[in-house]
JSON list of C-alpha atoms in Angstrom, two decimals:
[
{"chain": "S", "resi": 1, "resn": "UNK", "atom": "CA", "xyz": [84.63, 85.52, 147.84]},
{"chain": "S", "resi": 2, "resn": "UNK", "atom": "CA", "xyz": [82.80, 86.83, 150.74]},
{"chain": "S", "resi": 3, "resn": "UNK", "atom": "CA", "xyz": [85.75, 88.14, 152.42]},
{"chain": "S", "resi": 4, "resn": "UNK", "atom": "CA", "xyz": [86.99, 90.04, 149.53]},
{"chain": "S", "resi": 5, "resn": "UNK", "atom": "CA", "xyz": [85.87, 93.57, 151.04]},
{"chain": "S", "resi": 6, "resn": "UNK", "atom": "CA", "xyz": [87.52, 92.66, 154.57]},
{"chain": "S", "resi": 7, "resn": "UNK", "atom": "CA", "xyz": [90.61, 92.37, 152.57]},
{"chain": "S", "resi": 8, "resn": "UNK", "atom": "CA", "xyz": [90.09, 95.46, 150.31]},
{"chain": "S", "resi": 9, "resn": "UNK", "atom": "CA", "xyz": [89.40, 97.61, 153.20]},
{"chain": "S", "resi": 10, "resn": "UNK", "atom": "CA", "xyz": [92.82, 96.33, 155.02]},
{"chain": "S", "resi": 11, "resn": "UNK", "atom": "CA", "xyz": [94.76, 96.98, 151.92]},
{"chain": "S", "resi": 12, "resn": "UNK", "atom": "CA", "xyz": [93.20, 100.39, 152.03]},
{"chain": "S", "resi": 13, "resn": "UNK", "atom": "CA", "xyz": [94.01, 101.12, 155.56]},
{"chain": "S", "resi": 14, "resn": "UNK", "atom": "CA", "xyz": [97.72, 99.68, 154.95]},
{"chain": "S", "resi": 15, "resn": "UNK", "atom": "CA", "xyz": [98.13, 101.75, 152.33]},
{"chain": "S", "resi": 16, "resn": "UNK", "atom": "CA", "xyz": [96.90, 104.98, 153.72]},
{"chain": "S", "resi": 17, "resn": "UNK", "atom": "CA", "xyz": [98.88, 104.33, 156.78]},
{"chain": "S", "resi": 18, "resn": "UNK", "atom": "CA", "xyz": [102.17, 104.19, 154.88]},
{"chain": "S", "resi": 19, "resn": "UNK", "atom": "CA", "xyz": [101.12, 107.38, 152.47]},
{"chain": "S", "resi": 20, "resn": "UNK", "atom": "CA", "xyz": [100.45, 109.14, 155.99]},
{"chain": "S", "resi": 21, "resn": "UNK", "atom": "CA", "xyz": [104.04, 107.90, 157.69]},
{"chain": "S", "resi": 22, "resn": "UNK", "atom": "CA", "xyz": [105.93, 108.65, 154.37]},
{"chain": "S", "resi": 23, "resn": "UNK", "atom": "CA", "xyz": [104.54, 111.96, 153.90]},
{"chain": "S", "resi": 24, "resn": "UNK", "atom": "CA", "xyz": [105.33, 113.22, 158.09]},
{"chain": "S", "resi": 25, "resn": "UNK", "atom": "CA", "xyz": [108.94, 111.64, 157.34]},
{"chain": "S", "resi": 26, "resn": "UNK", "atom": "CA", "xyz": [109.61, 113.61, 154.20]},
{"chain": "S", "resi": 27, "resn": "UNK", "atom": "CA", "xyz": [108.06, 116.68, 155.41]},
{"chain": "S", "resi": 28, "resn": "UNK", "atom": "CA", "xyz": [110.21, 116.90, 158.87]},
{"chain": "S", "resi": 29, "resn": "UNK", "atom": "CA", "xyz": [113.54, 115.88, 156.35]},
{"chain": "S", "resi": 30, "resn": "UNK", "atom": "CA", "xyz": [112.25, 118.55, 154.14]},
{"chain": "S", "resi": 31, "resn": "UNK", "atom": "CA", "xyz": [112.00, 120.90, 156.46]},
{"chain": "S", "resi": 32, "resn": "UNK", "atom": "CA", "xyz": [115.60, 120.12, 158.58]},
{"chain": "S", "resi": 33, "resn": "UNK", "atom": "CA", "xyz": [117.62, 120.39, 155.18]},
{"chain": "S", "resi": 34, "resn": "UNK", "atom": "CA", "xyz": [116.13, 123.61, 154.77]},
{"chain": "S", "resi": 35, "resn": "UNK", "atom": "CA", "xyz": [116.62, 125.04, 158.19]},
{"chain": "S", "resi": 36, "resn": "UNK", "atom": "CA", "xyz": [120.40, 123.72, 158.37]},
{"chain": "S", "resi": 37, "resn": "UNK", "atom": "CA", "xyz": [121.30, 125.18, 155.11]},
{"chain": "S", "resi": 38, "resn": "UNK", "atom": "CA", "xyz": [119.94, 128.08, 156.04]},
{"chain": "S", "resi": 39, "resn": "UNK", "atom": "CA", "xyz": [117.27, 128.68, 152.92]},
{"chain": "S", "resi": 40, "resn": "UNK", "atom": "CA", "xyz": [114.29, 129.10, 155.80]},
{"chain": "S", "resi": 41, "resn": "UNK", "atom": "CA", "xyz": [114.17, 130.05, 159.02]},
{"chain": "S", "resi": 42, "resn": "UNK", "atom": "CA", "xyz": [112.06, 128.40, 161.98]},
{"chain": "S", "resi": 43, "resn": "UNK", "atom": "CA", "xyz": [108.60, 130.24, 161.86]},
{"chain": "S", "resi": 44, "resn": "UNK", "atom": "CA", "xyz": [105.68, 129.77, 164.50]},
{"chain": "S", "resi": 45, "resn": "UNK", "atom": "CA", "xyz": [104.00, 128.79, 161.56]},
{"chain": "S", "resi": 46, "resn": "UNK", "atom": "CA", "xyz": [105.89, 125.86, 161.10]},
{"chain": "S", "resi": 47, "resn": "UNK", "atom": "CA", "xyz": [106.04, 124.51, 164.47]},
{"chain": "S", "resi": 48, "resn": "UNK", "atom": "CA", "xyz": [102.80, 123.07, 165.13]},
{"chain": "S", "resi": 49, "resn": "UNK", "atom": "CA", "xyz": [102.91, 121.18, 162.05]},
{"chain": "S", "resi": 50, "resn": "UNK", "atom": "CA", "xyz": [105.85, 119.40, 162.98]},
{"chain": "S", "resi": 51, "resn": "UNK", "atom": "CA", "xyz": [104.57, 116.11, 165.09]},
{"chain": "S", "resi": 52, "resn": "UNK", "atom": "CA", "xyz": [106.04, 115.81, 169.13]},
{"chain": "S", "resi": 53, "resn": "UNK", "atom": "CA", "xyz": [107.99, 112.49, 168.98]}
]
């Protein structure tokens, strides 16, 4: 049982690591619907937000 926070602070790392992927990935799909139907438009506010892939 020694080992049991090694393997509590992986599944915490894991799962913040997916929570951080999932979150970028919805945010850029968010914001491309909204800028091809035409409800927003690009601001410089936006941009840096938006990660360089």
């Amino acid at each position: 049982m020694r080992r049991l926070p090694l393997y509590i602070g992986i599944f915490v790392f894991v799962i913040s690591l997916v929570t951080a992927v999932a979150t970028i990935s919805t945010r850029q799909a968010i914001i491309k619907t909204d800028i091809n139907a035409g409800q927003i438009s690009p601001t410089p506010t936006l941009v840096p937000t938006i990660p360089r892939q």
